Structure formats: structure tokens, C-alpha cells
Coordinates of C-alpha atoms and ligand atoms in Angstrom, one line a residue:
M1 CA -3.0 -3.1 6.0
P2 CA -5.9 -1.2 4.4
E3 CA -5.5 2.6 4.7
G4 CA -8.4 4.6 4.5
H5 CA -8.5 5.0 1.3
T6 CA -9.5 1.0 0.8
L7 CA -12.4 1.5 3.2
H8 CA -13.7 4.6 1.8
R9 CA -13.8 2.5 -1.6
L10 CA -14.9 -0.1 0.3
A11 CA -18.3 2.0 1.4
G12 CA -18.7 3.2 -2.2
A13 CA -18.6 -0.2 -3.3
L14 CA -21.3 -1.9 -1.0
D15 CA -23.5 1.2 -1.5
H16 CA -23.6 0.6 -4.9
A17 CA -23.9 -3.0 -4.7
F18 CA -26.6 -3.1 -2.1
A19 CA -28.3 0.4 -0.5
G20 CA -31.9 0.3 -1.3
T21 CA -31.8 -3.7 -1.0
T22 CA -32.3 -6.7 0.9
P23 CA -29.9 -8.4 1.3
T24 CA -29.3 -11.6 3.2
V25 CA -26.5 -12.0 5.3
T26 CA -25.1 -15.6 6.6
S27 CA -22.1 -16.2 8.5
P28 CA -20.9 -18.9 6.2
Q29 CA -18.2 -19.6 8.6
G30 CA -20.1 -19.4 12.0
R31 CA -18.3 -16.6 14.2
F32 CA -21.3 -14.5 13.3
A33 CA -24.3 -15.9 13.0
D34 CA -26.2 -14.1 15.5
G35 CA -25.7 -10.8 14.0
A36 CA -25.9 -12.2 10.2
A37 CA -29.3 -13.5 11.7
L38 CA -30.4 -10.3 13.3
L39 CA -29.1 -8.4 9.8
T40 CA -30.9 -10.5 7.3
G41 CA -34.1 -9.6 5.8
R42 CA -33.6 -5.9 7.0
P43 CA -33.4 -3.5 4.1
L44 CA -29.5 -1.8 3.6
E45 CA -29.5 1.9 3.8
S46 CA -26.1 2.9 3.1
A47 CA -22.0 2.1 3.8
E48 CA -19.9 4.7 4.9
A49 CA -16.6 4.8 6.6
Y50 CA -14.5 7.1 8.7
G51 CA -10.7 6.4 8.8
K52 CA -10.7 2.9 8.7
H53 CA -13.8 1.9 10.1
L54 CA -16.4 0.8 8.0
F55 CA -19.9 1.0 8.9
V56 CA -22.8 -0.4 7.4
R57 CA -26.5 1.1 8.1
F58 CA -29.8 -1.5 8.1
A59 CA -33.3 -0.4 9.1
G60 CA -34.2 -0.7 12.4
D61 CA -30.5 1.3 13.8
A62 CA -28.5 -1.8 13.1
V63 CA -25.0 -1.0 12.2
L64 CA -22.4 -3.5 11.3
N65 CA -18.7 -2.0 12.1
V66 CA -16.3 -3.5 10.7
H67 CA -12.5 -2.9 11.2
L68 CA -10.2 -4.7 8.2
G69 CA -7.2 -4.5 10.5
L70 CA -4.1 -6.2 9.3
I71 CA -5.0 -8.8 6.7
G72 CA -8.9 -8.4 6.2
S73 CA -10.9 -8.3 3.4
F74 CA -14.0 -7.2 2.2
D75 CA -14.8 -8.1 -1.3
V76 CA -17.8 -6.7 -3.1
L77 CA -18.7 -8.8 -6.7
P78 CA -21.6 -9.2 -9.2
Y79 CA -22.9 -12.6 -10.2
A80 CA -25.0 -13.3 -12.8
D81 CA -26.5 -17.3 -12.3
P82 CA -29.9 -17.4 -11.5
A83 CA -28.9 -20.3 -9.1
G84 CA -26.8 -17.8 -7.4
P85 CA -23.2 -16.8 -6.2
P86 CA -20.3 -18.9 -6.0
A87 CA -20.0 -21.4 -2.9
P88 CA -18.2 -19.1 -0.2
V89 CA -14.2 -19.9 -0.7
G90 CA -12.5 -20.6 2.7
A91 CA -13.5 -18.7 6.2
V92 CA -15.7 -16.2 5.3
R93 CA -17.4 -14.3 8.3
V94 CA -19.6 -12.3 6.6
R95 CA -21.6 -12.7 3.4
L96 CA -24.3 -10.4 2.3
V97 CA -26.1 -12.0 -1.3
N98 CA -28.9 -9.9 -2.9
D99 CA -30.0 -10.7 -6.5
S100 CA -27.0 -9.2 -8.2
A101 CA -24.0 -9.0 -6.0
Y102 CA -22.4 -10.6 -2.9
A103 CA -20.2 -8.9 -0.4
D104 CA -17.4 -11.8 1.8
L105 CA -15.6 -10.8 4.4
R106 CA -12.9 -12.2 5.8
G107 CA -10.2 -12.0 8.7
A108 CA -11.1 -9.1 10.2
T109 CA -10.5 -8.0 13.7
T110 CA -13.8 -6.2 14.4
V111 CA -17.4 -7.4 13.2
Q112 CA -19.9 -5.8 15.1
L113 CA -23.8 -4.6 15.3
V114 CA -23.8 -1.3 17.0
T115 CA -26.4 1.2 17.5
P116 CA -26.3 4.8 15.7
A117 CA -25.1 5.9 19.3
E118 CA -22.2 3.9 18.8
M119 CA -21.5 4.3 16.2
A120 CA -21.2 8.2 16.7
A121 CA -19.0 7.4 20.0
T122 CA -16.7 5.7 17.7
I123 CA -16.6 8.4 15.0
A124 CA -16.2 10.6 18.2
R125 CA -12.9 9.2 19.6
L126 CA -11.5 9.2 16.3
G127 CA -8.8 12.4 15.0
P128 CA -10.6 14.1 11.5
D129 CA -10.6 12.0 8.5
P130 CA -8.7 13.7 5.6
L131 CA -11.2 11.9 3.4
R132 CA -13.9 13.7 4.8
A133 CA -12.4 17.0 4.9
G134 CA -15.8 20.0 4.7
T135 CA -17.9 18.3 7.1
A136 CA -18.4 18.5 10.7
G137 CA -15.9 17.3 12.9
N138 CA -13.0 17.1 10.3
E139 CA -11.2 20.3 10.3
P140 CA -7.2 20.1 11.0
E141 CA -7.6 22.2 13.5
R142 CA -8.8 19.6 15.7
S143 CA -6.1 17.2 15.0
L144 CA -3.4 20.1 15.6
A145 CA -5.0 20.6 18.7
R146 CA -4.6 17.0 19.3
L147 CA -0.7 17.3 18.1
A148 CA 0.2 20.1 20.3
R149 CA -0.1 18.1 23.3
T150 CA 2.1 15.3 22.4
T151 CA 6.5 14.7 22.4
R152 CA 5.8 11.9 20.8
P153 CA 6.9 11.8 16.6
V154 CA 5.6 13.2 13.8
A155 CA 5.8 10.2 12.0
E156 CA 4.1 8.2 14.8
C157 CA 1.2 10.5 15.6
L158 CA 0.4 10.2 11.9
M159 CA -0.5 7.0 13.1
D160 CA -2.3 7.5 15.8
Q161 CA -6.5 7.1 15.0
T162 CA -7.2 10.0 17.6
I163 CA -4.8 12.7 16.2
I164 CA -5.3 11.7 12.1
A165 CA -7.9 9.3 11.0
G166 CA -7.5 6.9 8.2
V167 CA -3.6 7.3 7.7
G168 CA -1.6 4.2 7.6
N169 CA 2.1 3.5 6.8
L170 CA 2.3 3.7 3.7
Y171 CA 1.0 7.3 3.6
R172 CA 3.0 8.8 5.9
C173 CA 6.2 7.8 5.1
E174 CA 5.3 9.2 1.6
V175 CA 3.9 12.0 2.5
L176 CA 6.7 13.3 5.2
F177 CA 8.9 12.7 2.5
R178 CA 6.8 14.9 -0.1
H179 CA 7.3 17.6 2.3
R180 CA 10.7 16.8 3.5
V181 CA 9.4 16.8 7.1
D182 CA 11.9 15.1 10.0
P183 CA 9.9 12.6 11.1
F184 CA 11.0 12.6 14.6
V185 CA 10.3 16.1 15.1
P186 CA 7.7 16.4 18.5
G187 CA 4.0 16.5 17.4
A188 CA 4.0 20.2 19.4
K189 CA 6.9 21.3 17.6
V190 CA 5.0 20.8 13.9
K191 CA 4.9 24.1 12.7
K192 CA 1.3 24.6 12.1
R193 CA 1.7 25.3 8.6
T194 CA 3.7 22.0 8.0
W195 CA 0.4 20.3 10.0
L196 CA -1.9 21.7 7.6
T197 CA 0.4 21.2 4.0
I198 CA 0.5 17.5 5.3
W199 CA -3.0 17.7 5.6
D200 CA -4.2 19.4 2.6
D201 CA -1.6 16.8 0.5
L202 CA -3.5 13.7 2.1
I203 CA -6.9 15.5 1.1
E204 CA -5.6 14.7 -2.3
L205 CA -3.8 11.7 -2.5
M206 CA -6.4 9.8 -0.1
R207 CA -9.0 11.0 -2.8
L208 CA -6.5 9.7 -5.5
G209 CA -6.5 6.8 -3.5
V210 CA -9.8 6.1 -3.5
A211 CA -10.2 6.5 -7.2
F212 CA -7.3 4.4 -8.6
G213 CA -7.5 1.9 -6.0
Q214 CA -4.2 2.3 -4.9
I215 CA -1.6 4.3 -3.4
L216 CA -0.2 6.7 -5.6
T217 CA 2.9 9.4 -4.0
L218 CA 5.1 9.9 -6.6
Q219 CA 4.6 13.3 -8.5
D220 CA 4.4 12.0 -11.9
Q221 CA 1.7 9.5 -11.3
V222 CA 0.2 11.9 -8.9
I223 CA -0.2 13.8 -12.3
E224 CA -1.4 11.5 -14.3
A225 CA -3.6 10.3 -12.1
K226 CA -5.5 13.8 -11.7
T227 CA -5.3 14.1 -16.0
I228 CA -7.0 10.7 -16.2
L229 CA -9.8 12.3 -13.6
G230 CA -9.8 14.9 -15.6
E231 CA -9.4 18.2 -13.7
R232 CA -12.3 17.1 -11.3
D233 CA -13.5 19.7 -8.7
P234 CA -11.2 17.9 -5.8
T235 CA -13.5 19.8 -3.5
A236 CA -16.5 17.4 -5.3
Y237 CA -15.6 14.8 -4.4
D238 CA -18.7 12.6 -3.2
P239 CA -16.4 9.6 -0.9
G240 CA -19.1 7.1 -2.1
W241 CA -19.1 5.7 -5.8
A242 CA -18.3 9.2 -7.6
G243 CA -15.1 9.1 -6.1
L244 CA -14.1 6.3 -8.6
M245 CA -12.2 6.3 -12.2
P246 CA -15.0 7.2 -14.8
G247 CA -14.3 3.5 -16.7
E248 CA -15.2 2.2 -13.4
R249 CA -18.8 3.8 -12.6
G250 CA -21.4 1.4 -12.3
D251 CA -18.8 -1.3 -12.4
F252 CA -18.1 -3.6 -9.1
V253 CA -14.8 -3.0 -7.8
R254 CA -13.4 -5.6 -4.9
G255 CA -12.0 -3.0 -2.6
R256 CA -8.6 -4.1 -3.5
T257 CA -5.2 -2.3 -4.6
G258 CA -5.7 -1.5 -8.3
G259 CA -3.1 -2.2 -11.0
H260 CA -3.4 1.0 -13.4
F261 CA 0.3 2.4 -12.3
P262 CA 3.2 0.7 -10.9
R263 CA 3.5 0.2 -7.4
D264 CA 6.5 2.6 -7.1
F265 CA 7.0 5.0 -4.4
A266 CA 9.9 7.8 -3.3
V267 CA 10.9 6.0 0.0
Y268 CA 8.6 3.5 1.4
Q269 CA 10.2 0.1 1.3
R270 CA 13.0 1.6 -0.5
D271 CA 15.9 1.0 2.4
G272 CA 19.5 1.1 1.4
L273 CA 18.2 2.3 -2.0
P274 CA 19.7 6.1 -3.1
C275 CA 16.7 8.7 -2.4
L276 CA 15.6 10.3 -5.6
V277 CA 15.7 13.4 -4.9
C278 CA 19.3 13.5 -3.2
G279 CA 21.1 10.3 -3.6
S280 CA 22.0 9.3 -0.2
R281 CA 20.6 5.6 1.5
I282 CA 16.8 5.5 2.5
R283 CA 16.4 4.7 6.1
T284 CA 14.4 2.4 8.1
R285 CA 13.3 2.3 11.7
V286 CA 10.2 0.6 13.5
L287 CA 8.1 3.6 14.8
A288 CA 4.5 3.0 16.3
G289 CA 4.9 -0.6 15.9
R290 CA 5.8 -0.3 11.4
N291 CA 9.0 0.2 9.6
L292 CA 9.4 4.2 8.6
F293 CA 11.3 5.0 5.9
W294 CA 12.7 8.2 5.4
C295 CA 15.4 10.4 4.0
G296 CA 17.6 11.7 6.6
R297 CA 19.4 14.5 4.0
C298 CA 15.9 15.7 2.6
Q299 CA 13.4 15.7 5.9
R300 CA 14.8 18.1 8.0
R301 CA 11.7 20.9 8.0
H302 CA 9.8 20.8 11.0
Ligands
ZN1 ZN1 17.1 12.6 -0.1

């Protein structure tokens, strides 16, 4: 399932390709024909992400709200053929086309037109988003308050979008391991300092995820990624195009997995293999509907 960094990267790509233009909006597959008819011919103002939600604002207070769900994808691509972009392949629910780019949305669970007020209401139901840290409503204290009211395990709370927005299974497994946190400690028993450490780390990890289009959690990859980004000031991060790798600035990206680094993790899908730190076997079990992976020996912190 796409995690928050994918949505923020996608928002940046859509914003870069379409903001300030008036794309033609269609529904080649037909299931969004009415919405497309309403949006086509309107200037596209901006695209932004909050957690796993994407919001594309059009003139006249129309907002396209997308949630990719488990298998959705939204590909943003350039084209140069004066005859137009290539014909849609597969079940394209929504297609945006301007004179230099096209974007195809497939397989999303939510595709709807909302008003700015409805968009604000959706955001208000979500917990703070680490990729929006530093903006109003995205203080970690807000998630701490919700955490303090639950006895559910912290690994489940990290997947609860009303507690913290944008974190998916991979980030939850890896960030808990990085800080040696017991995944089963009840939310209310998580120390404030532990949660703030997790929050701060997620800000950094997810920003790298946006920049590289892939989840990086192994410390040597994290260090290399930060070096590549030139030690840029993380507080200067703009959740749009400015967060991308320097080489990609001005290019189009697919909003999908990048390939700069090998896809390696410390615990995710490493069940049965030795822990990279202590050598004991990585364990797995379903929690919050997804497979949790952890090291029972290393992860004891509350
Ligand atoms: Zn271990």
C-alpha cells in the first residue's frame, strides 16, 4: 500500500506538471465520467497531500479527492507527440492531459469531488502528518493526546490514521525497530519522549522517502541519502517539488517506487532471518490487518 511519502511525491509531481494549466479531464474507463465532465476546462490550482489522501484543487471550489488504497496508482508522465499522449492502457479511472503531460489514475479506492469545506473536514479527522510538521495542526502533541486514550498496542496506533497520518506498515515496522520500541506496549504506556523520538525520525525518514521515491530506513542508506541531498536544511522542506532529488528537479516522476537504493530493510519481511543487531530471529504476526515484523530481543523500550 502506498504510504504518505508516495502521496506527497505524487502531489508534487501533479502540481509541477499541471498547476496553472487547464487540463482536459476524462474518465476513459467511465466510472468517473460525471466528475470528469465537471472538472474539464477548469484551471488546476494546486495538488497537495495530507497523510494518504491526495487533494487536487480546481478553480471554482472543486477538489478532486483521491485515496489510492492498496493497489491504486497515479502516474504522471510527459509526452512530446503533437498528436497527444498514448491511448490509455487498462482501466484508467481518471486521465488529466495538458500540452506537455498526462496523468492516469488506476485502481484507487476513493475518487470523488469534494468542496474545500469537505476537504477540511477530512483533514480534521486525521492525525498530524509528519510530512506537514511545522504547520498548524501537525504537532506531535496532538497524536500523543490520542495515544494516551488507548490501550491498543503502539504498532497498531502507528497504523491508525486518526492518531498519525501517512504511516503505513513498512514505516511502522522499521521505525519501531530503529528505536528499539516494543510494538506491543499499549498506546497509553508509551513514554512521551519515545513518541517524540519516533515522530522526529518519521519526519526525516519520510522526507527522504519523498525525495527518493522509496522507503529508506537502514542507517547506512539514510546517511548516504542525506549526503546526496547535500545536507539540505530539513526544516526548509517543501512538500512539493523542492523535496525531490536535485537530479529530478524539473523532471516528471511516476509517483512510484524509486530504485536508487537496494530495497533492504532491518525487519520488514525478514521473518525467520537473524536480526541485524542481535542475531535472534525476526518474528512476524498480523497486527492491524498487516504483518508486523519485529525483533523480540532488541525491541523492549516503552
Ligand atoms: Zn535484535
